[in-house]
């Protein structure tokens, strides 16, 4: 699954935009009074102003595999690393074959820079904002995780990822892009006080499935707005251009 756009609510779009543009060096491609749109590698990140927004979002940003140490130095000059009393670097479970660090973002967001060793994305030279390749994880809080995992698997063939399934944590997707489904109130590691909120989030992604039921987009849109308020998010999923017919 390749995430192509993420849209989130922020308390102040201008301030959030300044963090990503001024701090992380992302390009602003659209700026209105209450909306800022930036590019982060292959992703469009849309920040929609909503003063009562809860904040505490979680994104993981993929970086080149051999620039982890350079990335750590670079990000420390721009924001605050998050960690435990023992470490500020984290080896992911074996099935993930990844290594990451965490840092603070806008509105108490928990951002993650992650190398995924299964991807061929090595690059030479110093670390710059151009090495923020994409958002490969988006945290989504939902109260009924098993039901949503089953729906995604059935309707879109987005499968569980790794071996951490069940309970309050269930990643779905693949090494290129995934949703981190968590129970509302779950702590975003490695913090002790940043909790997953049922924030509205709009995610556009492409996948390898050749046929996506026409009901998928409408079902998720409806759930996010009225009929099923348990899921305050929207997934718009399409296939990649691999010769298969479009839904």
Coordinates of N, CA and C in Angstrom, one line a residue:
X1 N 0.9 -1.2 0.0 CA 0.0 0.0 0.0 C 0.9 1.2 0.0
X2 N 0.6 2.2 -0.9 CA 1.3 3.4 -1.0 C 0.4 4.6 -0.6
X3 N 0.7 5.2 0.6 CA 0.0 6.4 1.0 C 0.4 7.5 0.1
X4 N -0.6 8.2 -0.4 CA -0.3 9.4 -1.3 C -0.7 10.7 -0.7
X5 N -1.7 10.7 0.2 CA -2.1 11.9 0.9 C -2.6 11.7 2.3
X6 N -2.2 12.5 3.2 CA -2.7 12.5 4.6 C -3.3 13.8 4.9
X7 N -4.5 13.9 5.4 CA -5.1 15.2 5.8 C -5.5 15.0 7.3
X8 N -5.1 16.0 8.1 CA -5.4 16.0 9.5 C -5.8 17.3 10.0
X9 N -6.5 17.3 11.1 CA -7.0 18.5 11.8 C -5.9 19.0 12.7
X10 N -5.6 20.3 12.7 CA -4.6 20.9 13.6 C -5.2 22.1 14.3
X11 N -4.7 22.5 15.4 CA -5.3 23.6 16.1 C -5.0 24.9 15.4
X12 N -3.8 25.1 14.8 CA -3.5 26.3 14.1 C -2.7 25.9 12.9
X13 N -3.3 26.1 11.7 CA -2.7 25.6 10.5 C -1.4 26.4 10.2
X14 N -1.4 27.7 10.5 CA -0.2 28.5 10.2 C 1.0 27.9 11.0
X15 N 0.8 27.7 12.3 CA 1.9 27.3 13.2 C 2.3 25.9 12.8
X16 N 1.4 25.0 12.5 CA 1.7 23.6 12.1 C 2.5 23.7 10.8
X17 N 2.1 24.5 9.8 CA 2.8 24.7 8.6 C 4.2 25.2 8.8
X18 N 4.4 26.1 9.7 CA 5.7 26.6 10.0 C 6.6 25.5 10.6
X19 N 6.1 24.6 11.4 CA 6.9 23.5 11.9 C 7.4 22.7 10.7
X20 N 6.5 22.3 9.8 CA 6.9 21.4 8.7 C 7.8 22.1 7.7
X21 N 7.4 23.4 7.4 CA 8.1 24.1 6.3 C 9.4 24.7 6.9
X22 N 9.2 25.5 7.9 CA 10.4 26.2 8.5 C 11.3 25.3 9.2
X23 N 10.7 24.3 9.9 CA 11.6 23.4 10.7 C 12.1 22.2 9.9
X24 N 11.3 21.6 9.2 CA 11.7 20.4 8.5 C 12.0 20.6 7.0
X25 N 11.7 21.8 6.6 CA 12.1 22.1 5.2 C 11.2 21.6 4.1
X26 N 10.0 21.3 4.4 CA 9.0 20.8 3.4 C 8.5 22.0 2.6
X27 N 8.2 21.7 1.4 CA 7.6 22.8 0.5 C 6.1 22.9 0.7
X28 N 5.7 24.2 0.8 CA 4.3 24.5 0.8 C 3.8 24.6 -0.6
X29 N 2.7 23.8 -0.9 CA 2.2 23.9 -2.3 C 0.8 24.6 -2.4
X30 N 0.2 24.8 -1.2 CA -1.0 25.5 -1.2 C -1.2 26.1 0.2
X31 N -1.7 27.3 0.3 CA -1.9 28.0 1.6 C -3.1 28.9 1.6
X32 N -4.1 28.5 2.3 CA -5.3 29.4 2.4 C -5.4 29.8 3.9
X33 N -6.4 30.5 4.2 CA -6.6 31.0 5.6 C -6.5 30.0 6.7
X34 N -7.1 28.8 6.4 CA -7.2 27.8 7.4 C -6.7 26.4 6.9
X35 N -6.0 26.4 5.8 CA -5.5 25.1 5.3 C -4.1 25.3 4.7
X36 N -3.2 24.4 5.1 CA -1.8 24.4 4.5 C -1.6 23.0 3.9
X37 N -1.1 23.0 2.7 CA -0.7 21.7 2.0 C 0.7 21.7 1.7
X38 N 1.4 20.6 2.1 CA 2.9 20.5 1.9 C 3.2 19.2 1.2
X39 N 4.4 19.2 0.6 CA 4.8 17.9 0.1 C 5.9 17.3 1.0
X40 N 5.8 16.0 1.3 CA 6.7 15.3 2.1 C 7.1 14.1 1.2
X41 N 8.2 14.2 0.5 CA 8.6 13.1 -0.4 C 7.5 12.9 -1.5
X42 N 6.9 11.7 -1.5 CA 5.9 11.3 -2.4 C 4.5 11.6 -1.9
X43 N 4.4 12.3 -0.7 CA 3.1 12.4 0.0 C 2.7 13.9 0.0
X44 N 1.4 14.1 -0.1 CA 0.8 15.4 0.2 C 0.3 15.4 1.6
X45 N 0.7 16.4 2.4 CA 0.3 16.5 3.8 C -0.6 17.7 3.9
X46 N -1.8 17.5 4.3 CA -2.8 18.6 4.4 C -3.1 18.9 5.8
X47 N -3.0 20.1 6.2 CA -3.2 20.6 7.6 C -4.4 21.5 7.6
X48 N -5.5 21.0 8.2 CA -6.8 21.8 8.2 C -7.0 22.3 9.6
X49 N -7.2 23.6 9.7 CA -7.3 24.3 11.0 C -8.6 23.9 11.7
X50 N -8.5 23.5 12.9 CA -9.7 23.2 13.7 C -9.3 23.4 15.2
X51 N -9.5 24.6 15.7 CA -9.0 24.9 17.1 C -9.3 23.9 18.2
X52 N -10.4 23.2 18.2 CA -10.7 22.2 19.2 C -10.0 20.9 19.0
X53 N -9.2 20.7 17.9 CA -8.6 19.5 17.6 C -7.7 18.9 18.8
X54 N -7.8 17.6 18.9 CA -7.1 17.0 20.1 C -5.6 17.0 19.9
X55 N -5.1 16.9 18.7 CA -3.7 16.7 18.5 C -3.2 15.3 18.8
X56 N -2.0 15.1 19.2 CA -1.4 13.7 19.5 C -1.5 12.8 18.3
X57 N -1.2 13.3 17.1 CA -1.2 12.4 15.9 C 0.1 11.6 15.9
X58 N 0.1 10.5 15.1 CA 1.4 9.8 15.0 C 1.6 9.5 13.5
X59 N 2.8 9.9 13.0 CA 3.2 9.6 11.6 C 4.6 8.9 11.7
X60 N 4.9 8.0 10.8 CA 6.2 7.5 10.7 C 6.7 7.9 9.3
X61 N 7.9 8.4 9.2 CA 8.4 8.9 7.9 C 9.6 8.0 7.5
X62 N 9.5 7.4 6.4 CA 10.6 6.6 5.9 C 11.8 7.4 5.4
X63 N 13.0 7.0 5.8 CA 14.2 7.7 5.4 C 15.2 6.7 4.8
X64 N 16.2 7.1 4.0 CA 17.1 6.2 3.4 C 17.8 5.3 4.5
X65 N 18.0 4.0 4.1 CA 18.5 3.0 5.1 C 19.8 3.3 5.7
X66 N 20.7 4.0 4.9 CA 22.1 4.2 5.4 C 22.3 5.6 5.9
X67 N 21.3 6.3 6.2 CA 21.4 7.7 6.7 C 20.8 7.9 8.1
X68 N 20.7 6.8 8.9 CA 20.0 6.9 10.2 C 20.8 7.9 11.1
X69 N 22.1 7.7 11.2 CA 22.9 8.5 12.1 C 22.9 10.0 11.7
X70 N 22.9 10.2 10.4 CA 22.9 11.6 9.9 C 21.5 12.2 10.1
X71 N 20.5 11.4 10.0 CA 19.1 11.8 10.2 C 18.9 12.2 11.7
X72 N 19.5 11.5 12.5 CA 19.4 11.7 14.0 C 20.0 13.1 14.3
X73 N 21.2 13.3 13.8 CA 21.8 14.6 14.0 C 21.0 15.8 13.4
X74 N 20.5 15.5 12.2 CA 19.7 16.6 11.5 C 18.4 16.9 12.3
X75 N 17.7 15.9 12.7 CA 16.4 16.2 13.4 C 16.6 16.8 14.8
X76 N 17.7 16.4 15.4 CA 18.0 17.0 16.8 C 18.2 18.5 16.7
X77 N 18.6 19.0 15.5 CA 18.8 20.5 15.4 C 17.4 21.2 15.1
X78 N 16.3 20.4 15.0 CA 15.1 21.0 14.6 C 13.9 20.8 15.5
X79 N 14.0 19.7 16.3 CA 13.0 19.4 17.3 C 13.6 18.5 18.4
X80 N 12.8 18.0 19.3 CA 13.2 17.3 20.4 C 13.1 15.8 20.2
X81 N 14.1 15.0 20.5 CA 14.0 13.6 20.4 C 13.2 13.1 21.6
X82 N 12.5 12.0 21.3 CA 11.7 11.3 22.4 C 12.3 10.0 22.6
X83 N 12.4 9.6 23.9 CA 13.0 8.3 24.2 C 12.7 7.9 25.6
X84 N 13.4 6.9 26.1 CA 13.3 6.4 27.5 C 14.5 6.8 28.2
X85 N 14.6 6.4 29.5 CA 15.8 6.7 30.2 C 17.0 5.9 29.7
X86 N 16.7 4.9 28.9 CA 17.8 4.0 28.4 C 18.2 4.3 27.0
X87 N 17.3 4.8 26.1 CA 17.7 4.9 24.7 C 16.8 5.9 24.0
X88 N 17.3 6.4 22.9 CA 16.4 7.2 22.0 C 16.4 6.6 20.6
X89 N 16.9 5.4 20.5 CA 16.8 4.6 19.2 C 16.1 3.3 19.5
X90 N 15.3 2.8 18.6 CA 14.5 1.6 18.8 C 14.6 0.7 17.6
X91 N 14.9 -0.6 17.9 CA 14.9 -1.6 16.9 C 13.5 -2.2 16.9
X92 N 12.9 -2.2 15.8 CA 11.5 -2.7 15.6 C 11.5 -4.3 15.7
X93 N 10.3 -4.9 15.9 CA 10.2 -6.4 16.0 C 10.9 -7.0 14.7
X94 N 11.4 -8.2 14.9 CA 12.2 -8.8 13.8 C 11.4 -8.9 12.4
X95 N 10.1 -9.1 12.5 CA 9.3 -9.2 11.2 C 9.3 -7.8 10.5
X96 N 9.6 -6.7 11.2 CA 9.6 -5.4 10.6 C 10.9 -5.1 9.9
X97 N 12.0 -5.6 10.4 CA 13.3 -5.4 9.9 C 13.6 -3.9 9.7
X98 N 13.4 -3.2 10.8 CA 13.4 -1.7 10.8 C 14.0 -1.2 12.1
X99 N 14.4 0.1 12.0 CA 15.0 0.8 13.1 C 14.6 2.2 13.1
X100 N 14.2 2.8 14.3 CA 13.6 4.1 14.2 C 14.0 5.0 15.4
X101 N 13.7 6.3 15.3 CA 13.8 7.2 16.4 C 12.5 8.0 16.4
X102 N 12.2 8.7 17.5 CA 10.9 9.4 17.6 C 11.3 10.9 18.0
X103 N 10.4 11.8 17.6 CA 10.6 13.2 18.0 C 9.3 13.9 18.1
X104 N 9.3 15.1 18.6 CA 8.1 15.8 18.8 C 7.7 16.6 17.5
X105 N 6.4 16.6 17.3 CA 5.8 17.4 16.1 C 4.8 18.4 16.6
X106 N 4.0 18.9 15.7 CA 3.0 19.9 16.0 C 1.9 19.3 16.9
X107 N 1.3 20.1 17.7 CA 0.2 19.7 18.5 C 0.5 18.4 19.3
X108 N 1.7 18.3 19.8 CA 2.0 17.1 20.6 C 2.1 15.8 19.8
X109 N 2.2 16.0 18.5 CA 2.3 14.8 17.6 C 3.6 14.0 17.9
X110 N 3.5 12.7 17.7 CA 4.7 11.9 17.9 C 5.2 11.5 16.5
X111 N 6.3 12.0 16.0 CA 6.8 11.7 14.7 C 7.9 10.6 14.8
X112 N 8.0 9.8 13.8 CA 9.0 8.7 13.8 C 9.8 8.8 12.5
X113 N 11.1 8.7 12.6 CA 11.9 8.5 11.4 C 12.4 7.1 11.4
X114 N 12.1 6.4 10.3 CA 12.3 4.9 10.3 C 13.1 4.5 9.1
X115 N 14.0 3.6 9.3 CA 14.7 3.0 8.1 C 14.0 1.6 8.0
X116 N 13.7 1.2 6.8 CA 13.1 -0.1 6.5 C 14.1 -0.9 5.6
X117 N 14.8 -1.8 6.2 CA 15.9 -2.5 5.6 C 15.4 -3.3 4.4
X118 N 14.1 -3.6 4.3 CA 13.6 -4.4 3.2 C 13.4 -3.5 1.9
X119 N 13.6 -2.2 2.1 CA 13.4 -1.3 0.9 C 14.8 -0.9 0.4
X120 N 14.9 -0.9 -0.9 CA 16.2 -0.5 -1.6 C 16.1 1.0 -1.8
X121 N 16.5 1.8 -0.8 CA 16.4 3.3 -0.9 C 17.7 4.0 -0.4
X122 N 18.8 3.3 -0.5 CA 20.1 3.9 0.0 C 20.4 5.1 -0.8
X123 N 21.1 6.1 -0.2 CA 21.4 7.3 -0.9 C 22.7 7.9 -0.2
X124 N 23.5 8.5 -1.0 CA 24.7 9.1 -0.5 C 24.5 10.6 -0.1
X125 N 25.6 11.1 0.5 CA 25.5 12.5 0.9 C 25.0 12.9 2.2
X126 N 24.9 14.1 2.6 CA 24.4 14.5 3.9 C 22.9 14.3 3.9
X127 N 22.3 14.3 5.1 CA 20.9 14.2 5.2 C 20.2 15.6 5.1
X128 N 19.2 15.6 4.2 CA 18.4 16.9 4.0 C 16.9 16.5 4.1
X129 N 16.1 17.6 3.9 CA 14.7 17.3 3.9 C 14.2 16.5 2.8
X130 N 15.1 16.4 1.7 CA 14.7 15.6 0.5 C 14.8 14.1 0.9
X131 N 15.4 13.8 2.0 CA 15.5 12.4 2.5 C 14.3 12.0 3.3
X132 N 13.4 12.9 3.6 CA 12.1 12.5 4.1 C 11.3 11.9 3.0
X133 N 11.3 10.6 2.8 CA 10.9 10.0 1.6 C 9.3 9.9 1.5
X134 N 8.7 9.6 2.6 CA 7.2 9.4 2.5 C 6.7 9.2 3.9
X135 N 5.4 9.4 4.1 CA 4.8 9.0 5.4 C 4.4 7.5 5.1
X136 N 5.0 6.6 5.9 CA 4.7 5.2 5.7 C 3.8 4.6 6.8
X137 N 3.5 5.4 7.8 CA 2.6 4.9 8.9 C 1.8 6.1 9.3
X138 N 0.5 5.8 9.5 CA -0.4 6.8 10.1 C -1.2 6.1 11.2
X139 N -1.1 6.7 12.4 CA -1.8 6.2 13.5 C -3.3 6.5 13.5
X140 N -4.1 5.5 13.7 CA -5.6 5.7 13.6 C -6.2 5.0 14.9
X141 N -6.9 5.8 15.7 CA -7.5 5.2 16.9 C -8.9 4.8 16.5
X142 N -9.3 3.5 16.8 CA -10.6 3.0 16.6 C -11.0 2.1 17.7
X143 N -12.2 2.1 18.1 CA -12.6 1.3 19.3 C -12.7 -0.2 19.0
X144 N -13.0 -0.6 17.8 CA -13.2 -2.0 17.4 C -12.2 -2.4 16.4
X145 N -11.0 -2.7 16.9 CA -9.9 -3.0 16.0 C -10.1 -4.2 15.2
X146 N -10.5 -5.3 15.8 CA -10.7 -6.6 15.0 C -11.7 -6.4 13.8
X147 N -12.8 -5.6 14.1 CA -13.8 -5.4 13.0 C -13.2 -4.7 11.9
X148 N -12.4 -3.7 12.1 CA -11.9 -2.9 11.0 C -10.8 -3.6 10.3
X149 N -10.0 -4.4 11.0 CA -9.0 -5.3 10.4 C -9.7 -6.2 9.4
X150 N -10.8 -6.8 9.8 CA -11.5 -7.8 9.0 C -12.1 -7.1 7.8
X151 N -12.7 -5.9 8.0 CA -13.3 -5.1 6.9 C -12.2 -4.8 5.8
X152 N -11.1 -4.3 6.3 CA -10.0 -3.9 5.3 C -9.5 -5.1 4.6
X153 N -9.3 -6.2 5.3 CA -8.8 -7.4 4.6 C -9.8 -7.9 3.6
X154 N -11.1 -7.9 3.9 CA -12.1 -8.4 3.0 C -12.4 -7.4 1.8
X155 N -12.5 -6.1 2.1 CA -12.9 -5.2 1.0 C -11.8 -4.7 0.2
X156 N -10.6 -4.6 0.7 CA -9.4 -4.0 0.0 C -8.2 -4.9 -0.1
X157 N -8.2 -6.0 0.6 CA -7.0 -6.9 0.6 C -5.9 -6.2 1.3
X158 N -6.1 -5.3 2.2 CA -5.1 -4.7 3.0 C -4.9 -5.6 4.2
X159 N -3.8 -6.3 4.3 CA -3.6 -7.4 5.3 C -2.9 -6.9 6.5
X160 N -3.1 -7.6 7.6 CA -2.3 -7.3 8.8 C -0.8 -7.4 8.5
X161 N 0.0 -6.6 9.2 CA 1.4 -6.5 9.0 C 2.2 -6.9 10.2
X162 N 3.2 -7.7 10.0 CA 4.1 -8.1 11.1 C 3.4 -9.1 12.0
X163 N 3.9 -9.3 13.2 CA 3.4 -10.3 14.1 C 2.7 -9.6 15.4
X164 N 2.5 -8.3 15.3 CA 1.9 -7.6 16.5 C 0.4 -7.4 16.2
X165 N -0.4 -8.4 16.3 CA -1.8 -8.3 16.1 C -2.6 -8.6 17.3
X166 N -3.8 -7.9 17.4 CA -4.6 -8.2 18.6 C -4.4 -7.1 19.7
X167 N -5.3 -7.1 20.6 CA -5.2 -6.2 21.7 C -5.5 -4.8 21.2
X168 N -4.6 -3.9 21.7 CA -4.8 -2.5 21.4 C -3.9 -2.0 20.3
X169 N -3.3 -2.9 19.5 CA -2.3 -2.5 18.5 C -2.4 -3.4 17.3
X170 N -2.7 -2.9 16.1 CA -2.8 -3.8 14.9 C -2.4 -3.0 13.7
X171 N -1.1 -3.2 13.2 CA -0.8 -2.6 11.9 C -1.3 -3.3 10.8
X172 N -1.8 -2.6 9.7 CA -2.3 -3.2 8.5 C -1.6 -2.5 7.3
X173 N -1.3 -3.3 6.3 CA -0.6 -2.7 5.1 C 0.7 -3.4 4.8
X174 N 1.7 -2.7 4.3 CA 2.9 -3.3 4.0 C 4.1 -2.4 4.3
X175 N 5.3 -2.8 3.8 CA 6.5 -2.0 4.2 C 6.4 -0.6 3.5
X176 N 5.7 -0.4 2.5 CA 5.6 0.9 1.8 C 4.6 1.8 2.5
X177 N 3.6 1.3 3.1 CA 2.6 2.1 3.8 C 1.7 1.3 4.6
X178 N 1.3 1.8 5.8 CA 0.4 1.0 6.7 C -0.3 2.0 7.6
X179 N -1.5 1.5 8.1 CA -2.2 2.1 9.1 C -1.9 1.4 10.4
X180 N -1.6 2.2 11.4 CA -1.4 1.7 12.8 C -2.7 1.8 13.6
X181 N -3.5 0.8 13.6 CA -4.8 0.8 14.3 C -4.5 0.6 15.8
X182 N -5.0 1.5 16.6 CA -4.8 1.4 18.0 C -6.1 1.7 18.7
X183 N -6.2 1.3 20.0 CA -7.4 1.6 20.8 C -7.3 3.0 21.2
X184 N -8.4 3.8 21.3 CA -8.4 5.1 21.8 C -7.8 5.1 23.2
X185 N -6.9 6.1 23.5 CA -6.3 6.2 24.8 C -5.0 5.5 24.9
X186 N -4.6 4.7 23.9 CA -3.4 4.0 24.0 C -2.2 5.0 23.9
X187 N -1.2 4.7 24.7 CA -0.1 5.6 24.7 C 0.8 5.5 23.4
X188 N 1.2 6.6 22.8 CA 2.1 6.5 21.7 C 3.5 6.4 22.3
X189 N 4.1 5.3 22.1 CA 5.5 5.1 22.5 C 6.4 6.0 21.7
X190 N 7.5 6.4 22.3 CA 8.0 6.0 23.7 C 7.6 7.0 24.8
X191 N 6.5 7.8 24.5 CA 6.1 8.7 25.5 C 5.3 8.0 26.6
X192 N 5.0 8.7 27.7 CA 4.1 8.2 28.7 C 2.8 9.0 28.8
X193 N 2.7 10.1 28.0 CA 1.5 10.9 28.2 C 0.9 11.4 26.9
X194 N 1.4 10.9 25.7 CA 0.8 11.2 24.4 C -0.1 10.1 24.0
X195 N -1.4 10.3 24.0 CA -2.4 9.2 23.8 C -3.1 9.3 22.5
X196 N -3.4 8.2 21.9 CA -4.1 8.1 20.7 C -5.5 8.7 20.8
X197 N -5.9 9.6 20.0 CA -7.2 10.3 20.0 C -8.0 9.9 18.8
X198 N -9.3 9.9 18.9 CA -10.1 9.7 17.7 C -10.2 10.9 16.8
X199 N -9.1 11.4 16.3 CA -9.0 12.5 15.5 C -9.5 12.2 14.1
X200 N -10.2 13.1 13.4 CA -10.5 12.9 12.0 C -9.2 12.9 11.2
X201 N -9.1 11.9 10.3 CA -7.9 11.8 9.5 C -8.4 11.3 8.1
X202 N -7.9 11.9 7.1 CA -8.3 11.5 5.7 C -7.0 10.9 5.1
X203 N -7.1 9.6 4.6 CA -5.9 9.0 4.0 C -6.3 8.5 2.6
X204 N -5.4 8.9 1.7 CA -5.6 8.4 0.3 C -4.4 7.5 0.0
X205 N -4.7 6.3 -0.5 CA -3.6 5.3 -0.8 C -3.9 4.5 -2.0
X206 N -2.9 3.9 -2.6 CA -3.0 3.0 -3.7 C -2.5 1.6 -3.3
X207 N -3.1 0.6 -3.9 CA -2.7 -0.7 -3.6 C -2.6 -1.6 -4.8
X208 N -2.2 -2.8 -4.6 CA -2.0 -3.7 -5.8 C -3.3 -4.5 -6.2
X209 N -4.3 -4.4 -5.4 CA -5.5 -5.1 -5.8 C -6.1 -4.6 -7.1
X210 N -6.5 -5.5 -8.0 CA -7.0 -5.1 -9.3 C -8.4 -4.5 -9.2
X211 N -9.2 -5.0 -8.3 CA -10.6 -4.5 -8.3 C -10.9 -4.2 -6.8
X212 N -11.4 -3.0 -6.7 CA -11.9 -2.5 -5.3 C -13.4 -2.3 -5.4
X213 N -14.2 -2.9 -4.5 CA -15.6 -2.7 -4.6 C -16.0 -1.3 -4.6
X214 N -16.9 -0.9 -5.3 CA -17.4 0.5 -5.4 C -17.8 1.0 -4.0
X215 N -18.2 0.1 -3.2 CA -18.8 0.4 -1.8 C -17.7 0.9 -0.9
X216 N -16.4 0.6 -1.2 CA -15.4 0.9 -0.2 C -15.3 2.3 0.1
X217 N -15.1 3.2 -0.9 CA -15.0 4.6 -0.6 C -16.2 5.1 0.1
X218 N -17.4 4.8 -0.4 CA -18.6 5.3 0.2 C -18.8 4.8 1.7
X219 N -18.4 3.6 1.9 CA -18.6 3.0 3.2 C -17.7 3.8 4.2
X220 N -16.4 4.0 3.9 CA -15.5 4.6 4.8 C -15.9 6.1 5.0
X221 N -16.3 6.7 3.9 CA -16.7 8.1 4.0 C -17.9 8.2 4.9
X222 N -18.9 7.3 4.8 CA -20.1 7.4 5.6 C -19.8 7.1 7.0
X223 N -18.9 6.2 7.3 CA -18.6 5.9 8.7 C -17.9 7.1 9.3
X224 N -17.1 7.8 8.6 CA -16.4 8.9 9.2 C -17.3 10.1 9.6
X225 N -18.5 10.2 9.0 CA -19.2 11.4 9.1 C -20.6 11.2 9.8
X226 N -21.2 10.1 9.6 CA -22.5 10.1 10.2 C -22.9 8.7 10.7
X227 N -23.0 7.7 9.8 CA -23.7 6.5 10.1 C -22.9 5.7 11.2
X228 N -21.6 5.8 11.2 CA -20.8 5.1 12.1 C -19.7 5.9 12.7
X229 N -20.0 6.8 13.6 CA -19.0 7.8 14.1 C -17.9 7.1 14.9
X230 N -17.9 5.8 15.1 CA -16.8 5.2 15.7 C -15.5 5.3 15.0
X231 N -15.6 5.5 13.6 CA -14.5 5.6 12.8 C -14.3 7.0 12.2
X232 N -13.6 7.9 12.9 CA -13.5 9.3 12.5 C -12.4 9.5 11.5
X233 N -12.4 8.7 10.4 CA -11.4 8.8 9.4 C -12.0 8.3 8.1
X234 N -11.3 8.6 7.0 CA -11.7 8.3 5.7 C -10.6 7.6 5.0
X235 N -10.8 6.5 4.3 CA -9.8 5.8 3.5 C -10.3 5.8 2.0
X236 N -9.5 6.4 1.1 CA -9.8 6.3 -0.3 C -8.8 5.5 -0.9
X237 N -9.1 4.3 -1.4 CA -8.1 3.3 -1.8 C -8.3 3.0 -3.3
X238 N -7.3 3.1 -4.1 CA -7.3 2.8 -5.5 C -6.2 1.8 -5.8
X239 N -6.2 1.3 -7.0 CA -5.2 0.4 -7.4 C -4.0 1.1 -8.1
X240 N -2.8 0.5 -8.1 CA -1.8 1.1 -8.9 C -2.0 0.8 -10.4
X241 N -1.3 1.6 -11.2 CA -1.5 1.5 -12.6 C -0.7 0.3 -13.1
X242 N -1.2 -0.9 -12.9 CA -0.5 -2.1 -13.3 C -1.2 -2.9 -14.3
X243 N -2.1 -2.3 -15.1 CA -2.8 -3.0 -16.1 C -4.2 -3.5 -15.7
X244 N -4.5 -3.4 -14.5 CA -5.8 -4.0 -14.0 C -6.9 -3.0 -14.2
X245 N -8.1 -3.4 -14.4 CA -9.2 -2.5 -14.6 C -9.5 -1.6 -13.4
X246 N -9.8 -0.4 -13.6 CA -10.2 0.5 -12.4 C -11.6 0.1 -11.9
X247 N -11.8 0.3 -10.6 CA -13.1 0.1 -10.1 C -14.0 1.3 -10.5

